[in-house]
Amino acid sequence: MAVGDSAEVMTAHPGAVTHLGEVVLMPEIINAHCHLDCSMTRHAIDPPKSFTAWVRRINALKRSLDDDDYLAAIAKGFAESRRWGTTTIGHIESFPELMLRLPLSPLRTWWFREMIDIRHRLPTERAMAGALSFFRGEDAAAG
């Protein structure tokens, strides 16, 4: 494999050549740490005076949202990521109980459990049971 002027490449590497035209080849984009459920908060928070102020504001905003808001935000985040060339996501999931309601991920996705609980809706044991059910492919009604 080589990159360069076609005459030089063909001289140095005789054999079959695939011409792609005037394109740029790039490796896939991997977002190793994202919060898809925050996709709806863009432009909702002014530049913070401090990290602590930012955390307080985002947590207050997230507490005001319901499950459907989060599901819509995750779908929006996946669509946006795909549109910009992302192929793989490391998603930090704040509400694992919602995972059973998500459609199949359109991208390669690694799911990580957010350990900062802002809503205190479910005991940790129940939230983790929901996440495990998702990964085992269990029916939500059975759990």
Backbone as ProteinMPNN parsed JSONL, in Angstrom:
{"seq_chain_A": "MAVGDSAEVMTAHPGAVTHLGEVVLMPEIINAHCHLDCSMTRHAIDPPKSFTAWVRRINALKRSLDDDDYLAAIAKGFAESRRWGTTTIGHIESFPELMLRLPLSPLRTWWFREMIDIRHRLPTERAMAGALSFFRGEDAAAG", "coords_chain_A": {"N_chain_A": [[0.851, -1.168, 0.0], [0.475, 2.234, -0.779], [0.84, 5.812, -0.91], [0.615, 8.662, -2.937], [1.885, 10.41, -5.848], [0.354, 9.105, -8.741], [1.859, 7.934, -10.859], [4.374, 7.473, -9.675], [3.657, 5.752, -7.571], [2.608, 3.564, -8.98], [4.853, 2.703, -10.362], [6.571, 1.947, -8.281], [5.04, 0.013, -7.046], [3.954, -2.322, -8.746], [1.039, -3.771, -10.256], [-2.401, -4.454, -9.405], [-4.375, -1.54, -9.193], [-6.375, 0.657, -7.36], [-8.234, 3.306, -8.199], [-9.339, 6.095, -6.576], [-10.083, 8.619, -7.148], [-10.294, 12.178, -6.647], [-9.947, 12.348, -3.562], [-9.837, 12.341, 0.031], [-8.352, 10.143, 2.179], [-9.167, 8.998, 5.318], [-8.709, 7.884, 8.687], [-11.222, 6.153, 10.592], [-13.435, 7.956, 12.774], [-13.301, 7.971, 16.219], [-15.124, 8.381, 19.05], [-14.242, 8.435, 22.123], [-15.278, 9.1, 24.584], [-18.255, 10.121, 25.392], [-21.384, 11.755, 26.081], [-24.207, 10.968, 25.105], [-26.78, 11.467, 25.942], [-26.739, 14.091, 26.61], [-27.047, 15.526, 24.366], [-29.108, 17.269, 23.822], [-28.539, 19.534, 25.246], [-26.886, 21.38, 24.113], [-25.91, 24.684, 23.641], [-27.551, 25.423, 25.686], [-26.439, 26.117, 28.01], [-24.715, 28.737, 29.389], [-21.308, 29.937, 29.012], [-19.447, 28.72, 31.7], [-18.533, 30.059, 34.935], [-16.955, 28.552, 36.481], [-15.804, 25.131, 36.785], [-17.3, 23.775, 38.692], [-19.637, 25.336, 38.776], [-20.577, 24.828, 36.22], [-21.107, 22.051, 36.363], [-23.158, 22.07, 38.306], [-25.14, 23.511, 36.9], [-25.608, 21.909, 34.595], [-26.496, 19.56, 35.816], [-28.834, 20.478, 37.054], [-30.323, 21.142, 34.808], [-30.515, 18.595, 33.588], [-32.028, 17.248, 35.497], [-34.505, 18.305, 35.02], [-35.545, 17.029, 32.853], [-37.32, 14.355, 31.16], [-37.701, 10.753, 30.656], [-38.321, 10.355, 27.91], [-37.223, 12.653, 26.78], [-34.505, 12.133, 27.156], [-34.177, 9.778, 25.63], [-34.713, 10.789, 23.079], [-32.599, 12.584, 22.899], [-30.378, 10.866, 22.883], [-30.815, 9.503, 20.468], [-30.574, 11.686, 18.734], [-27.91, 12.367, 19.211], [-26.563, 10.062, 18.262], [-27.271, 10.215, 15.515], [-26.123, 12.656, 14.776], [-23.427, 12.141, 15.318], [-22.885, 10.094, 13.496], [-23.319, 11.471, 11.092], [-21.109, 13.139, 11.064], [-19.043, 11.415, 10.627], [-18.265, 9.668, 12.615], [-17.591, 6.438, 13.781], [-17.456, 4.818, 15.934], [-18.326, 4.746, 19.347], [-17.781, 5.608, 22.73], [-19.934, 5.58, 25.08], [-21.145, 7.287, 27.873], [-23.432, 6.278, 30.016], [-26.007, 7.67, 31.765], [-28.449, 6.847, 32.692], [-29.115, 3.841, 32.962], [-31.426, 2.31, 33.04], [-32.945, 3.107, 30.937], [-31.916, 1.858, 28.76], [-33.133, -0.44, 27.819], [-35.154, 0.516, 26.301], [-34.043, 1.569, 24.082], [-33.394, 1.658, 20.546], [-31.551, -0.577, 18.365], [-28.144, 0.2, 18.34], [-26.836, 2.508, 15.986], [-24.17, 2.724, 15.483], [-20.883, 1.371, 16.263], [-20.784, 0.759, 19.62], [-19.653, 1.283, 22.872], [-20.773, 0.855, 26.067], [-20.797, 2.671, 29.031], [-21.219, 2.995, 32.505], [-22.423, 5.815, 34.058], [-21.324, 7.206, 37.009], [-22.097, 9.294, 38.563], [-24.876, 10.181, 40.073], [-27.671, 11.911, 39.232], [-30.414, 12.039, 39.403], [-31.482, 10.213, 41.161], [-33.468, 8.28, 40.872], [-33.73, 5.508, 40.773], [-32.692, 2.779, 42.796], [-29.247, 1.851, 42.921], [-28.865, -0.912, 42.504], [-31.154, -1.715, 41.061], [-30.919, -0.144, 38.779], [-28.536, -1.122, 37.681], [-29.327, -3.752, 37.219], [-31.123, -3.338, 35.143], [-29.362, -2.457, 33.147], [-27.782, -4.756, 32.84], [-29.728, -6.521, 31.889], [-30.214, -5.402, 29.4], [-27.77, -5.938, 28.079], [-27.821, -8.681, 28.107], [-29.873, -9.166, 26.458], [-32.46, -9.419, 27.341], [-36.019, -9.331, 27.723], [-37.77, -6.377, 28.532], [-40.19, -6.495, 29.89], [-40.013, -8.88, 31.185], [-38.243, -8.448, 33.24]], "CA_chain_A": [[0.0, 0.0, 0.0], [1.262, 3.458, -0.854], [0.124, 7.039, -1.202], [1.464, 9.611, -3.639], [1.614, 10.608, -7.261], [0.0, 7.785, -9.27], [2.957, 7.354, -11.655], [5.381, 6.976, -8.737], [3.108, 4.609, -6.832], [2.477, 2.432, -9.897], [6.205, 2.232, -10.656], [7.113, 1.286, -7.085], [4.162, -1.097, -6.641], [3.192, -2.788, -9.908], [-0.089, -4.652, -9.947], [-3.723, -3.835, -9.415], [-4.477, -0.231, -8.548], [-7.741, 1.153, -7.216], [-8.252, 4.765, -8.262], [-10.468, 6.627, -5.82], [-10.379, 9.982, -7.578], [-9.801, 13.261, -5.78], [-10.518, 12.153, -2.233], [-8.93, 12.254, 1.165], [-8.591, 8.957, 2.999], [-8.948, 9.276, 6.738], [-9.166, 6.803, 9.558], [-12.535, 6.41, 11.187], [-13.444, 8.792, 13.968], [-13.739, 7.264, 17.416], [-15.399, 9.261, 20.181], [-14.01, 7.511, 23.233], [-15.96, 9.541, 25.809], [-19.329, 11.071, 25.105], [-22.635, 11.659, 26.831], [-25.229, 11.189, 24.089], [-27.998, 11.997, 26.556], [-26.581, 15.546, 26.757], [-27.121, 16.129, 23.033], [-30.112, 18.327, 23.796], [-28.139, 20.664, 26.086], [-26.018, 22.309, 23.384], [-26.351, 26.093, 23.672], [-28.478, 25.637, 26.796], [-25.668, 26.525, 29.182], [-23.742, 29.789, 29.111], [-19.966, 29.591, 29.479], [-19.454, 28.763, 33.168], [-17.48, 30.771, 35.658], [-16.077, 27.519, 37.04], [-16.249, 23.769, 36.501], [-18.354, 23.459, 39.661], [-20.857, 26.006, 38.328], [-21.043, 24.104, 35.034], [-21.698, 20.788, 36.824], [-24.443, 22.391, 38.936], [-26.103, 23.916, 35.869], [-25.994, 20.767, 33.753], [-27.291, 18.642, 36.633], [-30.173, 21.063, 37.217], [-30.997, 20.982, 33.52], [-30.818, 17.18, 33.378], [-33.12, 16.858, 36.412], [-35.778, 18.81, 34.514], [-35.923, 16.259, 31.667], [-37.897, 13.038, 31.425], [-37.124, 9.645, 29.897], [-38.47, 10.575, 26.475], [-36.223, 13.66, 26.406], [-33.202, 11.464, 27.089], [-34.173, 8.874, 24.478], [-34.598, 11.642, 21.888], [-31.242, 13.138, 22.884], [-29.459, 9.8, 22.485], [-31.025, 9.315, 19.024], [-29.988, 12.861, 18.076], [-26.462, 12.248, 19.326], [-26.112, 9.034, 17.319], [-27.422, 10.724, 14.147], [-25.121, 13.7, 14.587], [-22.113, 11.487, 15.286], [-22.779, 9.376, 12.218], [-23.221, 12.47, 10.032], [-19.764, 13.72, 11.072], [-18.039, 10.398, 10.317], [-17.929, 8.834, 13.76], [-17.99, 5.041, 13.585], [-17.375, 4.116, 17.213], [-18.605, 5.652, 20.47], [-17.74, 5.185, 24.13], [-21.015, 6.396, 25.634], [-21.309, 7.26, 29.317], [-24.89, 6.233, 30.192], [-26.443, 8.132, 33.082], [-29.704, 6.21, 33.087], [-29.107, 2.522, 32.319], [-32.768, 1.737, 32.949], [-33.494, 3.478, 29.635], [-31.262, 1.107, 27.696], [-34.062, -1.422, 27.274], [-36.061, 1.217, 25.379], [-33.278, 2.088, 22.947], [-33.259, 0.781, 19.384], [-30.199, -1.047, 18.119], [-27.228, 1.307, 18.091], [-26.424, 2.601, 14.578], [-22.705, 2.764, 15.454], [-20.255, 0.52, 17.286], [-20.932, 1.514, 20.862], [-19.3, 0.712, 24.169], [-21.607, 1.522, 27.068], [-20.189, 2.814, 30.345], [-22.174, 3.475, 33.51], [-22.098, 7.066, 34.751], [-21.396, 6.952, 38.45], [-22.633, 10.471, 39.236], [-26.329, 10.025, 39.976], [-28.277, 13.235, 39.428], [-31.87, 12.003, 39.576], [-31.805, 9.323, 42.285], [-34.771, 7.675, 40.614], [-33.693, 4.076, 41.031], [-31.527, 2.32, 43.55], [-28.166, 1.376, 42.058], [-29.059, -2.328, 42.166], [-32.164, -1.795, 39.999], [-30.356, 0.456, 37.567], [-27.561, -2.064, 37.131], [-30.08, -4.904, 36.716], [-31.631, -2.921, 33.841], [-28.246, -2.463, 32.195], [-27.418, -6.151, 32.579], [-30.785, -7.082, 31.046], [-29.957, -4.888, 28.056], [-26.655, -6.655, 27.486], [-28.189, -10.092, 27.961], [-30.94, -9.243, 25.465], [-33.694, -9.826, 28.005], [-37.219, -8.521, 27.511], [-37.999, -5.45, 29.64], [-41.361, -6.937, 30.65], [-39.652, -10.056, 31.998], [-37.437, -8.04, 34.375]], "C_chain_A": [[0.893, 1.224, 0.0], [0.341, 4.63, -1.182], [1.087, 7.955, -1.929], [0.998, 9.804, -5.055], [1.405, 9.238, -7.907], [1.127, 7.15, -10.069], [4.029, 6.761, -10.745], [4.898, 5.724, -8.012], [3.056, 3.382, -7.741], [3.84, 1.864, -10.28], [6.753, 1.431, -9.479], [6.32, 0.047, -6.688], [3.341, -1.561, -7.841], [2.081, -3.746, -9.483], [-1.381, -3.868, -9.989], [-3.73, -2.528, -8.625], [-5.956, 0.153, -8.495], [-7.679, 2.675, -7.188], [-9.514, 5.261, -7.558], [-10.852, 8.03, -6.256], [-9.783, 10.982, -6.602], [-10.48, 13.167, -4.422], [-9.422, 12.203, -1.189], [-9.309, 10.999, 1.935], [-8.238, 9.287, 4.434], [-9.333, 8.053, 7.54], [-10.531, 7.159, 10.122], [-12.381, 7.263, 12.437], [-14.025, 7.975, 15.117], [-13.915, 8.29, 18.524], [-15.352, 8.375, 21.423], [-14.715, 7.909, 24.528], [-17.02, 10.559, 25.42], [-20.535, 10.775, 25.986], [-23.748, 11.98, 25.838], [-26.488, 11.799, 24.687], [-27.895, 13.493, 26.843], [-26.707, 16.262, 25.417], [-28.106, 17.288, 22.965], [-29.694, 19.552, 24.602], [-27.225, 21.656, 25.373], [-26.667, 23.683, 23.346], [-27.336, 26.379, 24.808], [-27.759, 26.151, 28.041], [-24.655, 27.58, 28.753], [-22.364, 29.345, 29.578], [-19.883, 29.752, 31.004], [-18.298, 29.588, 33.732], [-16.475, 29.781, 36.246], [-16.623, 26.152, 36.644], [-17.402, 23.391, 37.425], [-19.678, 24.089, 39.25], [-21.443, 25.285, 37.111], [-21.726, 22.8, 35.437], [-23.056, 21.046, 37.467], [-25.515, 22.711, 37.89], [-26.546, 22.724, 35.022], [-26.819, 19.764, 34.55], [-28.706, 19.178, 36.853], [-30.97, 20.907, 35.921], [-31.404, 19.528, 33.3], [-31.942, 16.698, 34.297], [-34.483, 17.286, 35.886], [-36.306, 17.988, 33.333], [-36.514, 14.908, 32.051], [-37.265, 11.988, 30.51], [-37.194, 9.873, 28.392], [-37.494, 11.633, 25.962], [-34.851, 13.01, 26.229], [-33.114, 10.522, 25.899], [-34.029, 9.663, 23.178], [-33.185, 12.209, 21.772], [-30.226, 12.095, 22.424], [-29.585, 9.553, 20.979], [-30.392, 10.466, 18.237], [-28.463, 12.773, 18.091], [-25.881, 11.204, 18.387], [-26.161, 9.575, 15.884], [-26.352, 11.767, 13.836], [-23.721, 13.096, 14.468], [-21.885, 10.799, 13.945], [-22.582, 10.363, 11.063], [-21.808, 13.048, 9.932], [-18.669, 12.668, 10.913], [-17.597, 9.539, 11.485], [-18.441, 7.42, 13.506], [-18.088, 4.282, 14.892], [-17.532, 5.124, 18.344], [-18.397, 4.922, 21.794], [-18.727, 6.082, 24.854], [-21.115, 6.189, 27.144], [-22.807, 7.38, 29.59], [-25.255, 6.6, 31.628], [-27.645, 7.366, 33.608], [-29.821, 4.83, 32.436], [-30.48, 1.878, 32.226], [-33.431, 2.079, 31.614], [-32.969, 2.596, 28.508], [-32.192, 0.077, 27.061], [-35.03, -0.795, 26.27], [-35.351, 1.744, 24.141], [-33.318, 1.125, 21.767], [-31.803, 0.335, 19.266], [-29.318, 0.139, 17.753], [-26.805, 1.33, 16.624], [-24.902, 2.629, 14.399], [-22.161, 1.725, 16.43], [-20.25, 1.336, 18.569], [-20.477, 0.681, 22.049], [-20.055, 1.543, 25.191], [-20.88, 1.51, 28.402], [-21.221, 3.417, 31.288], [-21.648, 4.745, 34.146], [-22.282, 6.828, 36.232], [-21.839, 8.172, 39.239], [-24.141, 10.438, 39.031], [-26.985, 11.367, 40.247], [-29.768, 13.178, 39.687], [-32.302, 11.128, 40.743], [-33.158, 8.655, 42.104], [-34.803, 6.205, 41.006], [-32.516, 3.744, 41.927], [-30.492, 1.744, 42.58], [-28.39, -0.062, 41.615], [-30.064, -2.477, 41.021], [-31.647, -1.231, 38.693], [-29.375, -0.502, 36.903], [-28.256, -3.307, 36.589], [-30.653, -4.573, 35.334], [-30.538, -2.94, 32.785], [-27.85, -3.891, 31.847], [-28.457, -6.824, 31.686], [-30.594, -6.659, 29.597], [-28.868, -5.715, 27.375], [-26.943, -8.137, 27.296], [-29.291, -10.281, 26.923], [-32.256, -9.682, 26.048], [-34.817, -8.856, 27.706], [-37.46, -7.652, 28.745], [-39.163, -5.916, 30.508], [-41.013, -8.102, 31.556], [-38.923, -9.648, 33.266], [-38.264, -7.435, 35.413]], "O_chain_A": [[1.922, 1.265, 0.675], [-0.778, 4.454, -1.663], [2.264, 8.019, -1.574], [-0.113, 9.427, -5.428], [2.177, 8.311, -7.659], [1.336, 5.941, -9.971], [4.535, 5.671, -11.01], [5.643, 4.756, -7.861], [3.418, 2.283, -7.32], [3.964, 0.659, -10.5], [7.331, 0.36, -9.666], [6.862, -0.867, -6.066], [2.16, -1.231, -7.946], [2.19, -4.438, -8.471], [-1.447, -2.766, -10.534], [-3.162, -2.436, -7.537], [-6.687, -0.01, -9.472], [-7.132, 3.261, -6.254], [-10.626, 4.875, -7.919], [-11.849, 8.574, -5.78], [-8.879, 10.659, -5.831], [-11.48, 13.841, -4.174], [-8.235, 12.116, -1.501], [-10.471, 10.821, 2.3], [-7.152, 9.788, 4.727], [-10.187, 7.272, 7.121], [-10.936, 8.322, 10.126], [-11.326, 7.281, 13.07], [-15.092, 7.372, 14.999], [-12.969, 8.986, 18.892], [-16.306, 7.659, 21.728], [-14.744, 7.124, 25.476], [-16.711, 11.72, 25.152], [-20.672, 9.69, 26.551], [-24.183, 13.127, 25.738], [-27.188, 12.561, 24.02], [-28.874, 14.102, 27.276], [-26.498, 17.473, 25.339], [-27.951, 18.189, 22.141], [-30.439, 20.532, 24.638], [-26.83, 22.663, 25.959], [-27.855, 23.807, 23.046], [-27.895, 27.474, 24.876], [-28.397, 26.569, 29.007], [-23.839, 27.344, 27.863], [-22.252, 28.475, 30.442], [-20.216, 30.813, 31.532], [-17.259, 29.78, 33.1], [-15.312, 30.113, 36.478], [-17.771, 26.036, 36.217], [-18.368, 22.761, 36.994], [-20.727, 23.455, 39.359], [-22.661, 25.15, 36.99], [-22.795, 22.473, 34.922], [-24.01, 20.315, 37.201], [-26.65, 22.243, 37.985], [-27.738, 22.557, 34.764], [-27.754, 19.173, 34.008], [-29.668, 18.411, 36.839], [-32.156, 20.578, 35.95], [-32.525, 19.26, 32.868], [-32.724, 15.83, 33.911], [-35.504, 16.705, 36.255], [-37.416, 18.239, 32.864], [-36.242, 14.384, 33.131], [-36.4, 12.303, 29.693], [-36.225, 9.61, 27.679], [-36.994, 11.527, 24.842], [-34.132, 13.301, 25.273], [-32.084, 10.471, 25.227], [-33.302, 9.247, 22.276], [-32.639, 12.303, 20.672], [-29.316, 12.41, 21.658], [-28.576, 9.41, 20.29], [-29.756, 10.249, 17.205], [-27.81, 13.071, 17.091], [-24.832, 11.423, 17.781], [-25.205, 9.412, 15.126], [-25.753, 11.755, 12.761], [-22.931, 13.501, 13.614], [-20.817, 10.918, 13.344], [-21.775, 10.121, 10.165], [-21.36, 13.407, 8.843], [-17.487, 12.987, 11.049], [-16.651, 8.76, 11.359], [-19.577, 7.227, 13.072], [-18.723, 3.23, 14.962], [-16.953, 6.21, 18.311], [-18.791, 3.766, 21.951], [-18.399, 7.216, 25.204], [-21.164, 5.057, 27.625], [-23.387, 8.452, 29.419], [-24.859, 5.923, 32.577], [-27.839, 7.248, 34.818], [-30.553, 4.672, 31.459], [-30.679, 0.982, 31.407], [-34.379, 1.408, 31.206], [-33.53, 2.595, 27.412], [-32.046, -0.24, 25.881], [-35.653, -1.504, 25.479], [-35.988, 2.305, 23.249], [-33.28, -0.09, 21.958], [-30.935, 0.822, 19.99], [-29.707, 0.984, 16.947], [-26.451, 0.29, 16.07], [-24.41, 2.564, 13.272], [-22.878, 1.254, 17.313], [-19.769, 2.469, 18.595], [-20.87, -0.475, 22.206], [-19.988, 2.773, 25.186], [-20.404, 0.468, 28.85], [-22.012, 4.268, 30.881], [-20.553, 4.757, 34.71], [-23.309, 6.296, 36.653], [-21.949, 8.102, 40.463], [-24.62, 10.649, 37.917], [-26.878, 11.907, 41.348], [-30.346, 14.163, 40.146], [-33.405, 11.304, 41.26], [-33.907, 8.482, 43.065], [-35.811, 5.721, 41.52], [-31.458, 4.364, 41.823], [-30.851, 1.209, 41.531], [-28.13, -0.396, 40.459], [-29.85, -3.278, 40.111], [-31.909, -1.781, 37.623], [-29.396, -0.666, 35.683], [-27.81, -3.865, 35.586], [-30.67, -5.431, 34.451], [-30.761, -3.387, 31.66], [-27.608, -4.201, 30.681], [-28.099, -7.615, 30.814], [-30.788, -7.454, 28.677], [-29.028, -6.14, 26.231], [-26.366, -8.775, 26.416], [-29.611, -11.408, 26.547], [-33.089, -10.254, 25.346], [-34.571, -7.674, 27.462], [-37.365, -8.134, 29.874], [-39.13, -5.752, 31.728], [-41.653, -8.294, 32.591], [-38.952, -10.373, 34.26], [-37.749, -7.028, 36.454]]}, "name": "protein", "num_of_chains": 1, "seq": "MAVGDSAEVMTAHPGAVTHLGEVVLMPEIINAHCHLDCSMTRHAIDPPKSFTAWVRRINALKRSLDDDDYLAAIAKGFAESRRWGTTTIGHIESFPELMLRLPLSPLRTWWFREMIDIRHRLPTERAMAGALSFFRGEDAAAG"}
